[in-house]
PDB file of N, CA and C in Angstrom:
ATOM      1  N   MET M   1      45.207  -4.028  18.491  1.00  0.00           N
ATOM      2  CA  MET M   1      45.740  -4.888  19.600  1.00  0.00           C
ATOM      3  C   MET M   1      46.376  -6.040  18.546  1.00  0.00           C
ATOM      4  N   GLY M   2      45.683  -6.374  17.355  1.00  0.00           N
ATOM      5  CA  GLY M   2      46.186  -7.713  16.858  1.00  0.00           C
ATOM      6  C   GLY M   2      45.614  -8.813  17.267  1.00  0.00           C
ATOM      7  N   ASN M   3      46.354 -10.275  16.877  1.00  0.00           N
ATOM      8  CA  ASN M   3      45.753 -11.360  17.279  1.00  0.00           C
ATOM      9  C   ASN M   3      46.131 -11.520  18.765  1.00  0.00           C
ATOM     10  N   VAL M   4      45.308 -12.348  19.409  1.00  0.00           N
ATOM     11  CA  VAL M   4      45.333 -12.814  21.015  1.00  0.00           C
ATOM     12  C   VAL M   4      45.302 -14.194  20.895  1.00  0.00           C
ATOM     13  N   THR M   5      45.820 -15.007  22.115  1.00  0.00           N
ATOM     14  CA  THR M   5      45.684 -16.427  22.174  1.00  0.00           C
ATOM     15  C   THR M   5      44.672 -16.636  23.438  1.00  0.00           C
ATOM     16  N   ASN M   6      43.780 -17.443  23.469  1.00  0.00           N
ATOM     17  CA  ASN M   6      43.013 -17.782  24.618  1.00  0.00           C
ATOM     18  C   ASN M   6      43.187 -19.119  25.032  1.00  0.00           C
ATOM     19  N   ASN M   7      43.963 -19.373  26.108  1.00  0.00           N
ATOM     20  CA  ASN M   7      44.152 -20.618  26.618  1.00  0.00           C
ATOM     21  C   ASN M   7      43.213 -20.985  27.476  1.00  0.00           C
ATOM     22  N   MET M   8      42.404 -22.157  27.647  1.00  0.00           N
ATOM     23  CA  MET M   8      41.468 -22.268  28.544  1.00  0.00           C
ATOM     24  C   MET M   8      41.175 -23.836  29.116  1.00  0.00           C
ATOM     25  N   THR M   9      40.649 -23.924  30.218  1.00  0.00           N
ATOM     26  CA  THR M   9      40.394 -25.137  30.691  1.00  0.00           C
ATOM     27  C   THR M   9      38.846 -25.049  31.066  1.00  0.00           C
ATOM     28  N   PHE M  10      37.911 -26.094  30.822  1.00  0.00           N
ATOM     29  CA  PHE M  10      36.727 -26.055  31.549  1.00  0.00           C
ATOM     30  C   PHE M  10      36.547 -27.453  32.042  1.00  0.00           C
ATOM     31  N   THR M  11      35.717 -27.615  33.230  1.00  0.00           N
ATOM     32  CA  THR M  11      35.084 -28.432  33.735  1.00  0.00           C
ATOM     33  C   THR M  11      33.694 -28.615  33.645  1.00  0.00           C
ATOM     34  N   ASN M  12      33.019 -29.757  32.945  1.00  0.00           N
ATOM     35  CA  ASN M  12      31.692 -29.742  32.571  1.00  0.00           C
ATOM     36  C   ASN M  12      31.219 -30.765  33.698  1.00  0.00           C
ATOM     37  N   THR M  13      29.911 -30.686  34.213  1.00  0.00           N
ATOM     38  CA  THR M  13      29.287 -31.682  34.921  1.00  0.00           C
ATOM     39  C   THR M  13      27.866 -31.782  34.637  1.00  0.00           C
ATOM     40  N   CYS M  14      27.434 -32.882  34.069  1.00  0.00           N
ATOM     41  CA  CYS M  14      26.021 -33.503  33.787  1.00  0.00           C
ATOM     42  C   CYS M  14      25.217 -33.467  35.047  1.00  0.00           C
ATOM     43  N   LEU M  15      24.264 -32.489  34.822  1.00  0.00           N
ATOM     44  CA  LEU M  15      23.120 -32.567  36.117  1.00  0.00           C
ATOM     45  C   LEU M  15      21.846 -33.291  35.505  1.00  0.00           C
ATOM     46  N   PRO M  16      21.213 -33.747  36.802  1.00  0.00           N
ATOM     47  CA  PRO M  16      19.983 -34.814  36.457  1.00  0.00           C
ATOM     48  C   PRO M  16      19.025 -34.438  35.658  1.00  0.00           C
ATOM     49  N   ASP M  17      18.697 -32.913  35.266  1.00  0.00           N
ATOM     50  CA  ASP M  17      17.929 -32.545  34.233  1.00  0.00           C
ATOM     51  C   ASP M  17      18.357 -32.276  32.748  1.00  0.00           C
ATOM     52  N   LYS M  18      19.621 -33.031  32.592  1.00  0.00           N
ATOM     53  CA  LYS M  18      20.307 -33.229  31.407  1.00  0.00           C
ATOM     54  C   LYS M  18      20.954 -31.986  30.877  1.00  0.00           C
ATOM     55  N   SER M  19      21.107 -30.970  31.725  1.00  0.00           N
ATOM     56  CA  SER M  19      21.648 -29.783  31.509  1.00  0.00           C
ATOM     57  C   SER M  19      23.232 -30.031  31.806  1.00  0.00           C
ATOM     58  N   VAL M  20      24.188 -28.985  31.454  1.00  0.00           N
ATOM     59  CA  VAL M  20      25.592 -29.039  31.981  1.00  0.00           C
ATOM     60  C   VAL M  20      25.996 -28.068  32.320  1.00  0.00           C
ATOM     61  N   GLN M  21      26.653 -27.982  33.590  1.00  0.00           N
ATOM     62  CA  GLN M  21      27.153 -27.055  34.389  1.00  0.00           C
ATOM     63  C   GLN M  21      28.800 -27.034  33.923  1.00  0.00           C
ATOM     64  N   ALA M  22      29.126 -25.922  33.540  1.00  0.00           N
ATOM     65  CA  ALA M  22      30.740 -25.824  33.047  1.00  0.00           C
ATOM     66  C   ALA M  22      31.310 -24.561  33.941  1.00  0.00           C
ATOM     67  N   LYS M  23      32.557 -24.803  34.358  1.00  0.00           N
ATOM     68  CA  LYS M  23      33.279 -23.888  35.116  1.00  0.00           C
ATOM     69  C   LYS M  23      34.606 -23.927  34.265  1.00  0.00           C
ATOM     70  N   GLY M  24      35.089 -22.620  34.270  1.00  0.00           N
ATOM     71  CA  GLY M  24      36.464 -22.691  33.310  1.00  0.00           C
ATOM     72  C   GLY M  24      37.199 -21.357  33.781  1.00  0.00           C
ATOM     73  N   ASN M  25      38.477 -21.496  33.429  1.00  0.00           N
ATOM     74  CA  ASN M  25      39.337 -20.312  33.676  1.00  0.00           C
ATOM     75  C   ASN M  25      40.288 -20.348  32.477  1.00  0.00           C
ATOM     76  N   GLY M  26      40.741 -19.233  32.258  1.00  0.00           N
ATOM     77  CA  GLY M  26      42.013 -19.228  31.307  1.00  0.00           C
ATOM     78  C   GLY M  26      42.873 -17.801  31.429  1.00  0.00           C
ATOM     79  N   THR M  27      43.742 -17.697  30.129  1.00  0.00           N
ATOM     80  CA  THR M  27      44.509 -16.626  30.050  1.00  0.00           C
ATOM     81  C   THR M  27      44.465 -16.006  28.659  1.00  0.00           C
ATOM     82  N   ILE M  28      44.131 -14.920  28.318  1.00  0.00           N
ATOM     83  CA  ILE M  28      44.323 -14.282  27.217  1.00  0.00           C
ATOM     84  C   ILE M  28      45.565 -13.565  26.997  1.00  0.00           C
ATOM     85  N   GLU M  29      46.470 -13.835  25.758  1.00  0.00           N
ATOM     86  CA  GLU M  29      47.756 -13.321  25.733  1.00  0.00           C
ATOM     87  C   GLU M  29      47.932 -12.811  24.224  1.00  0.00           C
ATOM     88  N   THR M  30      48.367 -11.488  24.131  1.00  0.00           N
ATOM     89  CA  THR M  30      48.705 -10.756  22.971  1.00  0.00           C
ATOM     90  C   THR M  30      50.031 -11.364  22.529  1.00  0.00           C
ATOM     91  N   GLU M  31      50.129 -11.117  21.173  1.00  0.00           N
ATOM     92  CA  GLU M  31      51.396 -11.474  20.440  1.00  0.00           C
ATOM     93  C   GLU M  31      52.632 -11.004  21.068  1.00  0.00           C
ATOM     94  N   ASP M  32      52.740  -9.916  21.722  1.00  0.00           N
ATOM     95  CA  ASP M  32      53.768  -9.501  22.582  1.00  0.00           C
ATOM     96  C   ASP M  32      53.962  -9.707  24.023  1.00  0.00           C
ATOM     97  N   GLY M  33      53.162 -10.836  24.417  1.00  0.00           N
ATOM     98  CA  GLY M  33      53.220 -11.401  25.842  1.00  0.00           C
ATOM     99  C   GLY M  33      52.335 -10.681  26.820  1.00  0.00           C
ATOM    100  N   GLN M  34      51.597  -9.778  26.491  1.00  0.00           N
ATOM    101  CA  GLN M  34      50.545  -8.920  27.608  1.00  0.00           C
ATOM    102  C   GLN M  34      49.686 -10.071  27.851  1.00  0.00           C
ATOM    103  N   ILE M  35      49.102 -10.222  29.180  1.00  0.00           N
ATOM    104  CA  ILE M  35      48.058 -11.210  29.644  1.00  0.00           C
ATOM    105  C   ILE M  35      47.297 -10.718  30.711  1.00  0.00           C
ATOM    106  N   ILE M  36      45.808 -11.321  30.443  1.00  0.00           N
ATOM    107  CA  ILE M  36      44.793 -11.426  31.597  1.00  0.00           C
ATOM    108  C   ILE M  36      44.212 -12.423  31.824  1.00  0.00           C
ATOM    109  N   ASP M  37      43.941 -12.852  33.031  1.00  0.00           N
ATOM    110  CA  ASP M  37      43.197 -14.218  33.117  1.00  0.00           C
ATOM    111  C   ASP M  37      41.769 -13.870  33.618  1.00  0.00           C
ATOM    112  N   TRP M  38      41.220 -14.898  33.294  1.00  0.00           N
ATOM    113  CA  TRP M  38      39.538 -14.907  33.469  1.00  0.00           C
ATOM    114  C   TRP M  38      38.920 -16.264  34.264  1.00  0.00           C
ATOM    115  N   VAL M  39      37.839 -15.963  34.805  1.00  0.00           N
ATOM    116  CA  VAL M  39      37.213 -17.434  35.104  1.00  0.00           C
ATOM    117  C   VAL M  39      35.519 -17.093  34.414  1.00  0.00           C
ATOM    118  N   SER M  40      35.103 -18.333  34.393  1.00  0.00           N
ATOM    119  CA  SER M  40      33.528 -18.309  33.750  1.00  0.00           C
ATOM    120  C   SER M  40      32.802 -19.487  34.528  1.00  0.00           C
ATOM    121  N   SER M  41      31.504 -19.248  34.516  1.00  0.00           N
ATOM    122  CA  SER M  41      30.561 -20.176  34.844  1.00  0.00           C
ATOM    123  C   SER M  41      29.383 -20.228  33.908  1.00  0.00           C
ATOM    124  N   ASP M  42      28.944 -21.215  33.323  1.00  0.00           N
ATOM    125  CA  ASP M  42      27.944 -21.540  32.231  1.00  0.00           C
ATOM    126  C   ASP M  42      27.057 -22.699  32.427  1.00  0.00           C
ATOM    127  N   ILE M  43      25.872 -22.625  31.959  1.00  0.00           N
ATOM    128  CA  ILE M  43      25.058 -23.804  31.877  1.00  0.00           C
ATOM    129  C   ILE M  43      24.658 -24.027  30.364  1.00  0.00           C
ATOM    130  N   GLY M  44      24.604 -25.069  30.040  1.00  0.00           N
ATOM    131  CA  GLY M  44      24.604 -25.737  28.680  1.00  0.00           C
ATOM    132  C   GLY M  44      23.196 -26.574  28.731  1.00  0.00           C
ATOM    133  N   ILE M  45      22.448 -26.219  27.662  1.00  0.00           N
ATOM    134  CA  ILE M  45      21.157 -26.882  27.294  1.00  0.00           C
ATOM    135  C   ILE M  45      21.315 -27.655  25.982  1.00  0.00           C
ATOM    136  N   ILE M  46      20.938 -29.096  25.920  1.00  0.00           N
ATOM    137  CA  ILE M  46      21.092 -29.722  24.891  1.00  0.00           C
ATOM    138  C   ILE M  46      19.729 -29.757  24.097  1.00  0.00           C
ATOM    139  N   SER M  47      19.997 -29.645  22.799  1.00  0.00           N
ATOM    140  CA  SER M  47      18.599 -29.666  21.646  1.00  0.00           C
ATOM    141  C   SER M  47      19.004 -30.302  20.594  1.00  0.00           C
ATOM    142  N   SER M  48      18.079 -30.412  19.663  1.00  0.00           N
ATOM    143  CA  SER M  48      18.473 -30.946  18.236  1.00  0.00           C
ATOM    144  C   SER M  48      19.732 -30.449  17.446  1.00  0.00           C
ATOM    145  N   LYS M  49      20.135 -29.210  18.003  1.00  0.00           N
ATOM    146  CA  LYS M  49      21.208 -28.731  17.020  1.00  0.00           C
ATOM    147  C   LYS M  49      22.591 -28.813  17.965  1.00  0.00           C
ATOM    148  N   GLY M  50      22.506 -29.580  19.166  1.00  0.00           N
ATOM    149  CA  GLY M  50      23.507 -29.524  19.959  1.00  0.00           C
ATOM    150  C   GLY M  50      23.321 -28.710  21.250  1.00  0.00           C
ATOM    151  N   PHE M  51      24.480 -28.428  21.781  1.00  0.00           N
ATOM    152  CA  PHE M  51      24.494 -27.787  23.103  1.00  0.00           C
ATOM    153  C   PHE M  51      24.634 -26.179  22.806  1.00  0.00           C
ATOM    154  N   THR M  52      23.798 -25.480  23.612  1.00  0.00           N
ATOM    155  CA  THR M  52      23.806 -24.001  23.666  1.00  0.00           C
ATOM    156  C   THR M  52      24.251 -23.600  25.148  1.00  0.00           C
ATOM    157  N   PHE M  53      25.276 -22.890  25.169  1.00  0.00           N
ATOM    158  CA  PHE M  53      25.811 -22.585  26.588  1.00  0.00           C
ATOM    159  C   PHE M  53      25.496 -20.897  26.800  1.00  0.00           C
ATOM    160  N   GLN M  54      25.198 -20.537  28.001  1.00  0.00           N
ATOM    161  CA  GLN M  54      25.007 -19.128  28.266  1.00  0.00           C
ATOM    162  C   GLN M  54      25.734 -19.070  29.702  1.00  0.00           C
ATOM    163  N   GLY M  55      26.481 -18.009  29.848  1.00  0.00           N
ATOM    164  CA  GLY M  55      27.082 -17.868  31.150  1.00  0.00           C
ATOM    165  C   GLY M  55      27.809 -16.402  31.327  1.00  0.00           C
ATOM    166  N   ILE M  56      28.774 -16.444  32.296  1.00  0.00           N
ATOM    167  CA  ILE M  56      29.199 -15.169  32.361  1.00  0.00           C
ATOM    168  C   ILE M  56      30.857 -15.322  32.544  1.00  0.00           C
ATOM    169  N   ILE M  57      31.576 -14.317  32.216  1.00  0.00           N
ATOM    170  CA  ILE M  57      33.078 -14.530  32.154  1.00  0.00           C
ATOM    171  C   ILE M  57      33.475 -13.080  33.049  1.00  0.00           C
ATOM    172  N   LEU M  58      34.199 -13.390  34.121  1.00  0.00           N
ATOM    173  CA  LEU M  58      35.006 -12.463  34.958  1.00  0.00           C
ATOM    174  C   LEU M  58      36.552 -12.173  34.734  1.00  0.00           C
ATOM    175  N   PHE M  59      36.898 -11.089  34.319  1.00  0.00           N
ATOM    176  CA  PHE M  59      38.116 -10.549  33.915  1.00  0.00           C
ATOM    177  C   PHE M  59      39.115 -10.260  35.295  1.00  0.00           C
ATOM    178  N   ASN M  60      40.041 -10.599  35.569  1.00  0.00           N
ATOM    179  CA  ASN M  60      40.881 -10.180  36.648  1.00  0.00           C
ATOM    180  C   ASN M  60      41.545  -8.643  36.191  1.00  0.00           C
ATOM    181  N   THR M  61      42.558  -8.370  36.964  1.00  0.00           N
ATOM    182  CA  THR M  61      43.447  -7.275  36.850  1.00  0.00           C
ATOM    183  C   THR M  61      44.650  -7.470  36.331  1.00  0.00           C
ATOM    184  N   THR M  62      45.026  -6.730  35.321  1.00  0.00           N
ATOM    185  CA  THR M  62      46.315  -6.706  34.752  1.00  0.00           C
ATOM    186  C   THR M  62      47.029  -5.513  34.624  1.00  0.00           C
ATOM    187  N   ASP M  63      48.465  -5.455  34.369  1.00  0.00           N
ATOM    188  CA  ASP M  63      49.078  -4.316  34.241  1.00  0.00           C
ATOM    189  C   ASP M  63      49.326  -4.119  32.805  1.00  0.00           C
ATOM    190  N   SER M  64      48.787  -5.107  31.918  1.00  0.00           N
ATOM    191  CA  SER M  64      48.760  -4.880  30.363  1.00  0.00           C
ATOM    192  C   SER M  64      48.131  -3.449  29.897  1.00  0.00           C
ATOM    193  N   GLU M  65      49.053  -2.945  29.040  1.00  0.00           N
ATOM    194  CA  GLU M  65      48.640  -1.491  28.545  1.00  0.00           C
ATOM    195  C   GLU M  65      47.507  -2.000  27.432  1.00  0.00           C
ATOM    196  N   LYS M  66      47.707  -3.166  26.796  1.00  0.00           N
ATOM    197  CA  LYS M  66      46.700  -3.429  25.767  1.00  0.00           C
ATOM    198  C   LYS M  66      45.279  -3.995  26.350  1.00  0.00           C
ATOM    199  N   LEU M  67      45.323  -4.691  27.335  1.00  0.00           N
ATOM    200  CA  LEU M  67      44.239  -5.450  27.814  1.00  0.00           C
ATOM    201  C   LEU M  67      43.860  -4.785  29.077  1.00  0.00           C
ATOM    202  N   SER M  68      44.215  -3.534  29.623  1.00  0.00           N
ATOM    203  CA  SER M  68      43.638  -3.122  30.864  1.00  0.00           C
ATOM    204  C   SER M  68      42.150  -2.549  30.759  1.00  0.00           C
ATOM    205  N   PHE M  69      41.691  -2.592  29.653  1.00  0.00           N
ATOM    206  CA  PHE M  69      40.360  -2.154  29.409  1.00  0.00           C
ATOM    207  C   PHE M  69      39.396  -3.204  30.021  1.00  0.00           C
ATOM    208  N   LEU M  70      40.091  -4.422  30.218  1.00  0.00           N
ATOM    209  CA  LEU M  70      39.078  -5.649  30.826  1.00  0.00           C
ATOM    210  C   LEU M  70      39.267  -5.458  32.217  1.00  0.00           C
ATOM    211  N   ASN M  71      39.990  -4.797  32.831  1.00  0.00           N
ATOM    212  CA  ASN M  71      40.251  -5.055  34.164  1.00  0.00           C
ATOM    213  C   ASN M  71      38.898  -5.047  35.197  1.00  0.00           C
ATOM    214  N   ASN M  72      38.552  -6.137  35.810  1.00  0.00           N
ATOM    215  CA  ASN M  72      37.521  -6.330  36.649  1.00  0.00           C
ATOM    216  C   ASN M  72      36.241  -6.104  35.989  1.00  0.00           C
ATOM    217  N   THR M  73      36.195  -6.562  34.656  1.00  0.00           N
ATOM    218  CA  THR M  73      34.869  -6.384  34.039  1.00  0.00           C
ATOM    219  C   THR M  73      34.279  -7.640  33.950  1.00  0.00           C
ATOM    220  N   THR M  74      32.925  -7.791  33.453  1.00  0.00           N
ATOM    221  CA  THR M  74      32.257  -9.044  33.197  1.00  0.00           C
ATOM    222  C   THR M  74      31.859  -8.970  31.722  1.00  0.00           C
ATOM    223  N   SER M  75      31.491 -10.067  31.355  1.00  0.00           N
ATOM    224  CA  SER M  75      30.937 -10.163  29.968  1.00  0.00           C
ATOM    225  C   SER M  75      29.829 -11.446  29.914  1.00  0.00           C
ATOM    226  N   VAL M  76      28.908 -11.379  29.166  1.00  0.00           N
ATOM    227  CA  VAL M  76      27.770 -12.471  29.215  1.00  0.00           C
ATOM    228  C   VAL M  76      27.938 -13.085  27.678  1.00  0.00           C
TER     229      VAL M  76
END
């Protein structure tokens, strides 16, 4: 597949318990222009080492030959 570019945007919300709720979306693009979109939801916890985020990514459907293996899959 080669290199890909992952363009993304996240909105972070600080919660009263000092955790962070993050919601994001983005597009993965191959060098030859094939793309797949995704959305994510994460929770971040701060520690002495910084933030640790855990969450899930949901991939949409694409006609891309190279990225179709991600169609309607999830990742944690």
